[in-house]
Amino acid sequence: MADAVFAHGTLSDQVLKGFKVPATPKLVGKSAIVVDQQAAVQLGKALFWDANVGSNGTACASCHFHAGSDIRHINQLNPGQAHTANADSTAKTFELPSGNAAGPNYELKAGDFPFFRFADVNDINTLTASTDDVVGSAGEPMQQFVAVDATGMNNDQCNSELSAVFHAGGLNTRQATKRNAPTVINAAFNFRNFWDGRANNVFNGQSPFGLRDTGAKIWLAKGGKSVKAVPLGLENASLASQAVGPPADMVEMSCKGRTFADIGRKLLQRRALESQAVHPEDSALAGLRDPSGTGLTLTYAELIKKAFNKKYWRSAATIELVKDSGRFYSQMEANFAMFFGLAIQQYENTLISNDALFDQQVDDDTGFPVGFTEAQKRGFRVFNDAHCNNCHSGPTFSSAASPQIFMNAAKKPRYLKLVNRDVLGEQADGFGTDSSLFDIGFSITSVAPTAHDIGLGGTDPFGNPLSFVKQYLNVLTGNAKKMLDPVIVAACDMVDPFTEDYPSGELTNDKLGKRACKGAGKKQAKIPTPEIVAAELAKSGQGRLSDGVSAAFKIPTLRNVELTGPYMHNGGMKSLEEVVEFYNRGGNLTNPRHSTTLVFFQGMSARDKSDLVAFLKTLTDERVRWERAPFDHPALLVPHGHEAGENPLEPDLAKDSFLHIPAVGKGGRSVEQGPLKPFDSYLQP
C-alpha cells in the first residue's frame, strides 16, 4: 500500500514539503525593488521583533511570539466591540459564562472556557450560557499622538485620554483587540490575510487595501533633489498588506494619528533592535549582531539602503504628505510603509513549517508516515470522514491558501479560482436545496451569532465589500462594470454553474469569465441577467443568489494547531478537545447561511474525538515547538497585564507587567527552557 487513500484524495496531497511560496513578480532582482533579499530578510526580522516600532513598547511579535501566535492570558479580554448590531449590545461590558468577574487586566482561567456552554456538549440545542467577549491581544493604551523622537526615548510622545472601557480607576490599561491573533507561520501561502481577508493580495505600498486605496502612492527619486509619486501594485503580497495594518492601528501598536512616515522618522537613525538581546547564533542576524550582544551594528536606514533599490530612498527632497499640513518628510520616511511591509513579507516567507510528523516518509506497508500510532491513523480517518478536509484542505490544511498551491502549476495559471457556487444547504423556505456563492477559503461555522462579528461581510474604509462574492453580485446587478479587486470569476468553472438552475431565458453570456472557459465549459459560461439578479436578491435569503458571507472568516491553517490556542476568531476555546466538541455538535448555534458549511452533527464516539486530537498533533513541527531555525528570534519584553500604580513613563497609564521572551539561536530552546506548550497549559484552574 503506497499511500492512504480516502474519498477526497491521498495523504500525500497534504504534505507541504516541496511547495514554494507564490512569488511576487518584479519584487526581487538587481534592478527590482528589493536588490538584496538576505538584507531584506534581516531588516524584516529586526522590524518584526523590535519593540520600538510600537508607540509604547509593542512589537509585531508581541502578538505572534509563540508558534507565531499569542498565548498571553492576562489583560487579553475584549468586551465584544465588534458586536455593534443593536443599541442594547453588550459590546462595552465584560461578562464571562463562568460567572467570574472580568474586566481590564483580568487573568483568564481554565474554567472560563469555552465561551459557549452546553448542558450536553453533543447537542447544539442545549446552550446554557454564552458571551460576546473575545480573547484578543493586548496592544496600546488609548492615547493621542504628538511626536516621535529620532533618538533617545523609545516611547512616542502621546497624550492620554481616558478609555471608556480599558481603564483601571483613572489609569488607562492596554486595549485588547477585537479578534484573536492567528499564527503568522505559513501565512505566506495565504491569498489574503487577516480573519476578514482585508489584507489584500495586491500591495499598494502604504495600506492593507490594495488597489481599492486609490490614494496610496510611493515616491520615486528623479535625480538627487526631486521625487515623483507613483502607484504600486504588487501581486501575491498579502503579507506586506497585512504587515502595514497594525503599526498604525490605535489599538494594536500606535497612538491615534501616528503615520508610517512618523514611524520611519522614529526608527531610521536608530540601531536595529537597539535595546534587545540578539543571540550570537541567530539564524538571520548573527552576522550583524552588535559586540555588546544588544541590537545590531546597523541602523534601519543602513539596512534599507542594503536591501532596497536606491531610487526609493536616495533623494534629498522633502515631501509634504498632507497638503498644507506643514509636516515634511524625507523620501525614505515617506516610503517607510513600503520598506516595512515588503521586508516583513520577506522575513515571514522564511517561516515555513513543513517538517511535522505528518510530512515524514510514508511506510509502504501502512500508507501512513513512519511513526504514526494506531490512534493517529484512526484520527486521520475521522478527519476525512467528518469532512474536516473540505475546508482544511491542501498542504497548508487551509483552503485560504493561494489557489496556485492547490494547482501546483509550473507556470502561472490562466486565472485563480476564488469564488465558487455549490449545493450545500436548504433553501430559506425549508424546501429543497439551493446553491450558495462563497469566497473560497472563508466559511460560516457559527462560532458566534452573526451580529457578534460580521467578518468577511464587512467593508473597507472606503465602503467597499471585503468579499469577492459581494463584489461579484454588484457586477451581476449591473452596478459595477468589473470586479473591484483584480480577480476573475468564471461561472463555467463553478461546482454548480447558473445553467443548472436558471432557464436559458434568464441567462446572458458571461463576458467577464469567458477567457477562463474552454471546451465543453463554454456552454456553462452564462450568468443571470441584471433583472433576474435584482429579483432574486429581493427575495428572502436572496433566493437563488444566496451567499455565505456574513460572519464568514478565513479558514486557518491546522499546522502547529496544538500550540496556537486559544482557538477561533473569538479565542473562545482553550484546547483542541473543546474545538473537537464544537465541530462534533455542529457549531455553537445556527446562523443564517450556516448551512452553506459542512459543520453539522457528527456523532463521534469518545475514541473518535481522542483519535482526532491525536492526529491534529501530528501537524506540529518540532522546529516550531523548540524554536529552532528559522523560528529563532531576538529577546522581547511582551506586555502581560498591569501592576499596581502608575506607569513611570506616563502618569496617566497603568504600570505594565512583562513576559520575558529570551533570545533564541538557530539551535532552538535549551532543555532547561523546555519546549513551547499549548495555551491551556499556562492557565490556572
XYZ file of C-alpha atoms in Angstrom:
685
model
C 0.000 0.000 0.000
C 1.818 3.127 -1.214
C -0.431 5.725 0.367
C -3.558 6.014 2.492
C -6.461 6.649 0.091
C -9.653 8.470 1.118
C -12.708 9.906 -0.577
C -11.043 13.266 -1.136
C -7.586 12.132 -2.218
C -4.492 10.711 -0.557
C -2.452 11.585 2.490
C 0.386 12.786 0.258
C -1.886 15.504 -1.198
C -1.372 17.436 2.035
C 2.373 17.013 2.540
C 3.883 20.515 2.327
C 7.490 19.678 1.504
C 8.398 20.808 -1.997
C 5.814 23.579 -2.235
C 7.139 27.103 -2.691
C 5.620 30.365 -1.559
C 3.896 32.050 -4.534
C 6.387 34.568 -5.949
C 5.715 38.300 -6.064
C 6.511 39.366 -9.646
C 9.012 42.194 -10.142
C 9.921 42.347 -6.458
C 13.412 40.823 -6.178
C 16.340 41.323 -8.545
C 19.314 43.559 -9.362
C 17.134 46.321 -10.778
C 13.883 45.439 -8.963
C 12.514 46.878 -5.705
C 14.460 44.517 -3.418
C 18.071 44.273 -4.578
C 19.403 42.169 -1.686
C 16.968 39.558 -0.439
C 19.090 38.460 2.522
C 19.318 42.054 3.713
C 15.545 42.362 3.311
C 15.010 39.260 5.466
C 17.354 40.683 8.123
C 15.533 44.010 8.015
C 12.164 42.288 8.244
C 13.143 40.097 11.179
C 14.507 43.094 13.073
C 11.377 45.158 12.417
C 9.068 42.268 13.349
C 10.701 41.817 16.757
C 11.602 45.439 17.582
C 9.555 46.926 20.438
C 10.460 50.413 19.205
C 8.016 50.011 16.312
C 5.079 50.463 18.689
C 4.271 53.736 20.410
C 4.609 52.149 23.868
C 6.809 49.094 23.514
C 4.689 46.802 21.338
C 6.293 44.836 18.517
C 4.617 42.843 15.767
C 5.963 39.843 17.657
C 4.140 40.914 20.828
C 1.058 39.189 19.369
C 2.946 36.494 17.443
C 5.757 35.280 19.727
C 4.527 31.758 20.481
C 4.424 29.467 17.426
C 3.505 32.620 15.527
C 0.503 33.320 17.760
C -0.326 34.788 21.192
C -0.741 32.724 24.360
C -0.945 35.600 26.858
C -3.788 35.235 29.343
C -3.740 38.496 31.333
C -5.413 41.679 30.035
C -6.414 39.889 26.828
C -10.194 40.241 27.023
C -12.163 42.486 24.697
C -15.838 43.004 25.674
C -17.013 42.254 22.127
C -16.558 45.623 20.442
C -17.194 44.077 17.024
C -20.769 43.441 18.236
C -22.410 46.677 17.130
C -25.698 45.490 15.656
C -28.056 46.997 18.219
C -28.267 49.600 20.947
C -28.507 47.096 23.797
C -25.392 45.231 22.680
C -23.023 44.087 25.413
C -20.037 45.321 23.386
C -18.853 47.641 26.171
C -19.246 45.289 29.117
C -17.432 42.131 30.174
C -19.408 39.002 31.020
C -17.966 35.503 31.080
C -20.198 32.392 31.132
C -18.122 31.111 34.035
C -19.535 33.882 36.227
C -16.066 35.177 37.079
C -15.933 38.965 37.331
C -13.931 40.026 34.286
C -12.675 43.350 33.026
C -9.458 45.124 32.050
C -6.382 43.333 33.421
C -8.380 40.172 34.104
C -6.421 36.907 34.238
C -8.183 34.215 32.247
C -8.724 30.876 33.981
C -9.188 27.418 32.512
C -12.720 27.459 33.940
C -13.622 30.496 31.822
C -13.633 28.343 28.689
C -15.386 27.544 26.451
C -17.283 30.787 25.851
C -20.421 28.881 24.774
C -21.683 26.359 27.357
C -23.993 23.396 26.775
C -25.856 21.121 29.140
C -24.960 18.356 26.696
C -21.769 19.096 24.732
C -23.065 16.876 21.929
C -26.342 18.768 21.487
C -26.416 22.238 19.895
C -29.916 22.786 21.316
C -28.794 22.720 24.968
C -26.981 26.085 25.149
C -26.935 27.354 28.738
C -24.626 30.392 28.622
C -22.596 32.440 26.165
C -20.801 35.753 25.711
C -19.767 38.190 23.017
C -16.432 38.722 24.822
C -13.310 37.919 22.825
C -9.817 36.792 23.751
C -7.824 39.272 21.691
C -4.329 40.645 22.163
C -3.180 43.427 24.470
C -1.858 46.318 22.399
C -1.592 50.032 23.163
C -3.334 52.226 25.741
C -5.660 54.872 24.316
C -3.560 57.959 23.542
C -3.366 60.780 21.008
C -0.138 61.060 19.021
C 2.015 64.192 19.392
C 5.502 63.407 18.066
C 8.342 60.873 17.909
C 11.963 61.141 18.951
C 14.516 60.128 16.310
C 16.908 59.092 19.094
C 16.679 58.716 22.850
C 13.218 57.970 24.245
C 11.785 54.704 22.966
C 8.148 55.609 23.631
C 6.368 58.155 21.481
C 5.138 61.493 22.777
C 1.396 60.987 23.218
C -1.389 62.488 25.314
C -3.699 60.132 27.185
C -7.479 60.275 27.058
C -9.330 58.017 29.465
C -10.752 54.985 27.696
C -14.424 54.255 28.292
C -13.625 50.531 28.506
C -9.936 49.835 29.073
C -9.076 51.517 32.348
C -8.458 50.700 35.994
C -9.651 53.594 38.092
C -8.318 56.711 36.433
C -5.466 54.904 34.656
C -5.642 53.568 31.123
C -4.801 49.906 30.671
C -3.656 48.491 27.356
C -6.525 47.927 24.939
C -7.286 44.437 23.648
C -8.039 43.680 20.007
C -11.455 42.580 18.732
C -10.210 39.237 17.403
C -7.776 36.529 18.390
C -4.320 36.685 16.762
C -3.788 33.882 14.200
C -0.344 32.424 13.606
C 1.991 34.058 11.080
C 3.738 30.743 10.406
C 2.796 29.535 6.893
C 0.725 32.713 6.389
C 2.946 33.280 3.345
C 0.786 30.764 1.475
C -2.496 32.646 2.050
C -4.042 34.546 -0.848
C -5.460 37.094 1.622
C -4.713 37.671 5.284
C -6.490 38.786 8.488
C -9.586 36.907 9.645
C -11.798 39.012 7.367
C -9.457 38.935 4.366
C -8.883 42.698 4.316
C -5.121 42.279 3.765
C -5.308 42.405 0.002
C -3.335 40.119 -2.281
C -2.089 43.266 -4.034
C 0.237 45.511 -2.011
C -0.040 49.234 -2.697
C 2.975 50.294 -0.638
C 1.002 52.136 2.042
C -2.092 50.338 3.368
C -3.708 46.877 3.584
C -6.325 47.608 0.915
C -4.581 47.073 -2.404
C -5.892 48.868 -5.476
C -9.047 49.848 -3.561
C -6.970 52.594 -1.890
C -6.648 54.927 -4.870
C -4.767 57.499 -2.821
C -1.909 55.140 -1.964
C 1.365 56.170 -3.648
C 5.072 55.596 -3.255
C 7.847 58.061 -4.096
C 10.489 57.586 -6.803
C 13.673 59.648 -6.932
C 14.102 61.806 -10.024
C 17.716 62.868 -9.728
C 19.109 63.925 -6.386
C 16.598 66.547 -5.299
C 13.182 65.692 -6.697
C 10.683 62.859 -6.383
C 7.613 61.596 -8.201
C 4.541 59.978 -6.640
C 3.557 56.750 -8.429
C 1.120 53.887 -7.688
C 2.362 50.436 -6.692
C 0.535 47.152 -7.260
C 2.473 44.039 -6.297
C 0.610 40.725 -6.644
C 0.982 37.832 -4.190
C 1.945 40.308 -1.479
C -0.840 39.993 1.095
C 1.774 39.551 3.831
C 3.023 43.059 3.069
C -0.578 44.320 3.026
C -1.120 42.696 6.418
C 2.129 43.990 7.891
C 1.300 47.672 7.395
C -2.015 47.427 9.265
C -1.102 47.002 12.973
C 1.739 49.587 13.347
C -0.635 52.481 12.606
C -3.630 50.984 14.435
C -4.579 52.834 17.632
C -5.431 49.598 19.455
C -2.654 47.321 18.275
C 0.583 49.306 18.122
C 0.084 53.056 17.830
C -1.101 56.230 19.463
C -4.017 57.630 17.490
C -2.941 59.722 14.499
C 0.591 58.391 14.055
C 1.564 57.723 10.425
C 4.063 55.331 8.895
C 6.245 58.276 7.958
C 6.359 59.137 11.686
C 7.407 55.556 12.465
C 10.158 55.903 9.869
C 11.336 59.143 11.468
C 11.485 57.393 14.831
C 13.414 54.336 13.633
C 15.682 55.228 10.719
C 18.613 56.653 12.681
C 18.403 54.043 15.447
C 20.359 50.810 15.527
C 18.000 47.952 14.762
C 16.788 46.233 17.956
C 18.872 48.770 19.898
C 17.685 47.667 23.362
C 17.007 43.954 22.791
C 19.332 40.980 23.111
C 20.237 39.120 19.920
C 21.508 35.545 20.202
C 25.072 35.048 18.888
C 23.773 32.174 16.754
C 20.651 33.878 15.410
C 19.950 32.232 12.047
C 19.466 35.546 10.207
C 21.005 38.256 12.385
C 24.182 36.755 13.867
C 26.432 38.414 11.275
C 25.031 41.849 12.146
C 24.921 41.409 15.927
C 26.478 44.227 17.903
C 29.518 43.147 20.023
C 27.589 44.219 23.117
C 25.038 41.480 22.411
C 22.271 44.070 22.258
C 20.858 45.014 18.886
C 22.581 45.128 15.508
C 25.530 47.173 14.278
C 23.469 48.797 11.511
C 20.740 51.421 11.674
C 17.441 50.876 9.949
C 18.428 53.441 7.333
C 21.569 51.451 6.578
C 19.606 48.187 6.321
C 17.127 49.796 3.932
C 19.962 51.040 1.735
C 21.354 47.494 1.586
C 18.029 45.843 0.835
C 16.187 48.253 -1.474
C 16.801 49.894 -4.822
C 18.259 53.381 -4.327
C 15.550 55.046 -6.400
C 13.224 54.554 -3.421
C 15.451 56.324 -0.856
C 18.301 58.378 -2.377
C 16.542 61.730 -2.986
C 17.254 64.706 -0.728
C 13.792 66.125 -1.434
C 11.344 66.866 1.359
C 7.745 65.731 0.924
C 4.582 67.237 2.410
C 2.416 64.108 2.534
C -0.720 66.002 3.595
C -1.226 69.251 1.740
C -0.890 72.414 3.879
C -0.059 70.338 6.974
C 3.373 71.930 7.352
C 4.808 68.460 8.103
C 7.598 67.434 5.738
C 9.320 64.061 5.440
C 12.327 62.622 3.634
C 11.831 60.190 0.768
C 12.952 57.307 2.994
C 10.423 58.327 5.659
C 7.647 58.760 3.081
C 8.322 55.258 1.692
C 8.788 53.626 5.076
C 5.470 51.746 4.879
C 6.644 50.102 1.646
C 10.016 49.162 3.148
C 8.314 47.860 6.286
C 5.666 45.763 4.529
C 7.972 44.179 1.975
C 10.728 43.464 4.500
C 8.254 41.802 6.881
C 6.981 39.753 3.952
C 10.489 38.613 3.051
C 11.045 37.543 6.675
C 7.681 35.801 7.060
C 8.305 33.981 3.771
C 11.046 32.122 5.674
C 8.639 30.988 8.414
C 7.566 27.836 6.622
C 6.626 24.847 8.751
C 6.761 21.706 6.610
C 8.555 19.159 8.767
C 5.877 17.751 11.062
C 5.439 14.034 11.715
C 2.720 14.179 9.053
C 5.312 15.229 6.446
C 7.713 12.347 7.070
C 8.401 9.382 4.816
C 5.418 7.110 4.243
C 5.592 3.485 5.303
C 4.882 1.383 2.192
C 3.079 -1.227 4.249
C 0.643 1.070 6.094
C 0.359 4.068 3.776
C 0.981 6.361 6.765
C 4.111 8.275 7.796
C 6.641 6.249 9.722
C 5.957 6.764 13.418
C 2.173 7.194 13.204
C 0.431 5.440 16.086
C -2.784 3.484 15.628
C -4.693 6.343 17.285
C -3.192 8.854 14.850
C -4.098 6.661 11.869
C -7.658 6.371 13.098
C -7.698 10.117 13.740
C -6.774 10.861 10.135
C -9.669 8.684 9.007
C -12.004 10.592 11.348
C -10.634 13.860 9.952
C -11.640 12.767 6.444
C -14.905 11.035 7.339
C -16.083 14.135 9.254
C -15.344 16.285 6.173
C -12.739 18.385 8.010
C -10.628 18.219 4.866
C -13.259 20.032 2.797
C -12.142 23.306 4.367
C -8.804 22.368 5.939
C -7.520 21.107 2.624
C -4.280 21.130 0.703
C -0.738 21.124 2.066
C -1.346 24.046 4.446
C -4.562 22.426 5.748
C -6.439 25.570 4.697
C -8.380 26.377 1.542
C -7.472 30.045 2.171
C -4.088 29.287 0.608
C -3.426 30.742 -2.813
C -5.067 28.573 -5.487
C -1.602 28.255 -7.006
C -0.710 25.979 -4.090
C -3.583 23.609 -4.887
C -2.828 23.703 -8.595
C 0.923 23.293 -8.049
C 1.363 24.643 -11.577
C 4.815 25.168 -13.044
C 3.600 28.269 -14.863
C 1.110 30.951 -13.901
C -2.423 29.587 -14.417
C -4.922 31.289 -16.689
C -6.859 32.507 -13.640
C -7.182 31.788 -9.931
C -10.442 30.323 -8.679
C -11.521 32.435 -5.698
C -15.337 32.311 -5.837
C -17.473 29.193 -6.065
C -21.120 28.184 -6.085
C -22.170 24.865 -4.670
C -25.223 22.983 -3.422
C -24.548 22.914 0.292
C -27.759 23.703 2.116
C -31.512 24.026 2.314
C -33.484 26.903 0.861
C -34.579 29.681 3.177
C -38.186 28.415 2.998
C -37.098 24.955 4.075
C -37.915 23.175 0.840
C -35.297 21.635 -1.414
C -31.731 22.767 -1.712
C -30.073 25.863 -3.053
C -26.672 26.803 -4.408
C -24.749 29.404 -2.433
C -21.982 31.683 -3.603
C -18.976 31.837 -1.303
C -15.435 33.161 -1.138
C -13.131 30.151 -1.282
C -11.114 29.940 1.926
C -13.773 31.618 4.116
C -16.563 29.858 5.977
C -19.518 30.404 8.313
C -19.059 27.898 11.119
C -21.360 29.542 13.714
C -18.743 30.101 16.366
C -20.897 33.034 17.495
C -24.038 34.824 16.256
C -23.650 36.825 13.055
C -24.239 40.081 14.933
C -21.217 39.491 17.184
C -18.831 39.938 14.249
C -19.758 40.020 10.549
C -16.209 39.178 9.439
C -15.964 38.904 5.658
C -19.360 40.608 5.429
C -17.753 43.895 6.418
C -16.410 46.728 4.303
C -13.098 48.505 3.826
C -12.592 52.159 4.907
C -13.899 53.282 1.510
C -17.242 51.499 1.891
C -16.429 48.615 -0.452
C -17.266 44.985 0.418
C -14.366 42.832 1.558
C -15.988 39.776 -0.005
C -15.307 38.819 -3.611
C -18.854 37.404 -3.731
C -20.394 40.752 -2.794
C -18.272 42.441 -5.451
C -19.438 39.834 -7.961
C -23.091 40.431 -7.092
C -22.536 44.140 -7.734
C -21.254 43.207 -11.186
C -24.188 40.872 -11.869
C -26.702 43.585 -10.961
C -25.022 45.985 -13.350
C -23.970 48.343 -10.543
C -20.288 47.766 -11.365
C -18.622 47.098 -14.703
C -15.865 44.965 -13.258
C -14.611 43.407 -10.038
C -13.195 45.879 -7.549
C -10.195 43.610 -6.967
C -8.257 42.221 -9.956
C -9.771 38.740 -9.786
C -11.702 36.716 -12.353
C -14.926 34.915 -11.508
C -15.878 32.325 -14.111
C -19.414 30.971 -13.916
C -18.453 27.974 -16.081
C -15.945 26.787 -13.504
C -18.285 26.750 -10.516
C -19.287 23.431 -8.998
C -22.899 24.434 -9.612
C -22.974 26.871 -12.569
C -26.025 29.083 -13.123
C -27.051 26.916 -16.082
C -28.033 24.220 -13.562
C -30.998 26.093 -12.057
C -31.756 29.083 -14.304
C -33.764 28.648 -17.539
C -31.984 29.841 -20.660
C -34.300 32.835 -20.924
C -32.982 34.147 -17.599
C -29.334 33.938 -18.639
C -26.893 36.003 -20.642
C -23.283 35.468 -21.733
C -20.592 35.641 -19.046
C -18.293 38.198 -20.631
C -16.100 38.666 -17.532
C -15.232 34.987 -17.151
C -15.249 33.867 -20.768
C -11.483 33.673 -21.147
C -11.371 31.043 -18.406
C -13.956 28.884 -20.146
C -12.595 26.388 -22.634
C -14.021 23.410 -24.496
C -17.206 21.982 -23.035
C -17.192 24.656 -20.332
C -18.255 27.299 -22.846
C -21.834 26.027 -22.630
C -21.880 26.918 -18.927
C -20.415 30.409 -19.416
C -23.723 32.043 -18.579
C -24.848 34.396 -15.808
C -28.306 35.651 -14.775
C -29.465 38.868 -16.402
C -29.359 42.013 -14.226
C -33.167 41.985 -13.975
C -33.236 38.399 -12.715
C -30.390 39.136 -10.284
C -32.293 42.093 -8.814
C -35.424 39.972 -8.431
C -33.536 37.142 -6.684
C -31.702 39.449 -4.286
C -35.039 40.951 -3.250
C -36.306 37.548 -2.079
C -35.961 36.086 1.386
C -32.467 34.711 1.755
C -31.571 36.239 -1.631
C -33.403 33.447 -3.468
C -31.191 31.573 -5.888
C -28.338 34.019 -5.176
C -27.827 33.171 -1.511
C -24.293 33.662 -0.248
C -22.117 32.517 2.627
C -20.506 35.847 3.518
C -21.830 37.445 6.732
C -19.913 36.046 9.721
C -17.619 34.074 7.423
C -13.974 34.005 8.481
C -10.724 32.875 6.932
C -10.148 29.159 7.362
C -6.935 28.922 9.423
C -4.104 26.504 8.881
C -4.083 23.467 11.161
C -0.311 23.177 11.090
C 1.071 23.548 14.630
C -2.512 23.932 15.857
C -1.509 22.162 19.075
C 0.465 25.295 20.018
C -1.678 28.136 18.632
C -4.601 28.366 21.084
C -6.879 29.894 22.105
C -8.954 28.940 19.086
C -11.378 30.545 16.617
C -11.573 34.214 15.692
C -13.009 34.980 19.137
C -10.465 32.904 21.070
C -13.360 31.247 22.889
C -11.930 27.712 23.121
C -8.847 26.859 25.145
C -8.000 23.373 23.856
C -8.198 21.057 20.869
C -10.626 18.933 22.859
C -13.059 21.875 23.044
C -12.613 22.512 19.320
C -13.456 18.892 18.500
C -16.573 19.070 20.707
C -17.619 22.207 18.798
C -17.391 20.509 15.415
C -18.932 17.292 16.664
C -22.153 19.021 17.753
C -22.302 21.147 14.568
C -21.256 24.540 15.920
C -22.411 26.741 18.794
C -25.677 27.819 17.127
C -27.273 28.031 13.695
C -26.562 31.320 11.929
C -28.332 32.345 8.729
C -26.449 30.554 5.938
C -24.758 28.274 8.474
C -25.966 25.514 6.175
C -23.536 26.705 3.493
C -20.826 24.964 5.500
C -20.249 21.320 6.252
C -20.387 21.928 10.010
C -23.104 19.596 11.234
C -23.628 16.997 13.950
C -21.088 14.176 13.574
C -21.977 11.710 16.308
C -18.352 10.921 17.173
C -17.568 8.441 19.902
C -15.221 9.336 22.755
C -12.489 7.368 20.978
C -13.141 9.202 17.699
C -12.657 12.537 19.455
C -9.485 11.411 21.191
C -8.097 9.980 17.948
C -8.841 13.183 16.047
C -6.905 15.217 18.610
C -4.049 12.725 18.349
C -3.967 13.197 14.574
C -4.013 17.001 14.825
C -0.899 16.831 16.987
C 0.978 15.122 14.142
C 0.876 18.516 12.396
C 3.252 20.052 14.961
C 6.697 20.798 13.564
C 9.322 20.120 16.247
C 11.345 23.067 14.941
C 8.412 25.285 15.896
C 7.942 23.591 19.265
C 11.620 24.182 20.109
C 12.031 27.461 18.188
C 14.808 26.126 16.006
C 15.791 27.979 12.835
C 14.056 29.623 11.079
C 11.804 30.105 14.118
C 14.521 31.511 16.418
C 14.369 35.167 17.436
C 15.711 38.123 19.453
C 14.660 38.795 23.044
C 11.434 40.698 23.704
C 9.548 42.052 26.690
C 5.868 41.405 25.971
C 3.283 43.437 27.954
C 1.334 40.968 30.078
C -1.089 42.735 32.366
C -0.547 45.550 34.818
C 0.894 46.018 38.276
C -0.453 48.361 40.917
C 0.471 52.000 40.471
C 1.197 54.413 37.646
C 3.468 53.814 34.704
C 6.734 55.642 35.489
C 6.970 56.753 31.844
C 3.435 58.139 31.711
C 1.397 59.025 34.849
C -1.990 58.511 33.142
C -1.234 54.866 32.303
C -1.319 51.734 34.435
C 2.070 50.207 35.201
C 2.999 47.350 32.873
C 3.983 43.820 33.779
C 6.058 41.974 31.211
C 6.580 38.456 29.963
C 10.274 38.000 29.172
C 10.856 36.188 25.881
C 14.583 35.256 25.798
C 16.739 35.446 22.698
C 16.971 32.063 20.961
C 19.563 31.000 18.379
C 19.273 28.646 15.433
C 19.731 25.596 17.678
C 16.487 26.405 19.488
C 15.406 26.495 23.093
C 17.524 24.801 25.727
C 16.416 21.743 27.658
C 16.144 23.964 30.740
C 13.830 26.348 28.917
C 11.778 23.473 27.608
C 9.529 23.438 24.549
C 6.589 25.685 23.777
C 3.386 24.329 25.283
C -0.319 24.512 24.410
C -2.278 27.576 25.566
C -4.336 25.775 28.194
C -1.211 24.553 29.985
C -0.471 28.163 31.009
C -3.873 28.686 32.684
C -4.762 28.389 36.338
C -7.901 26.318 37.079
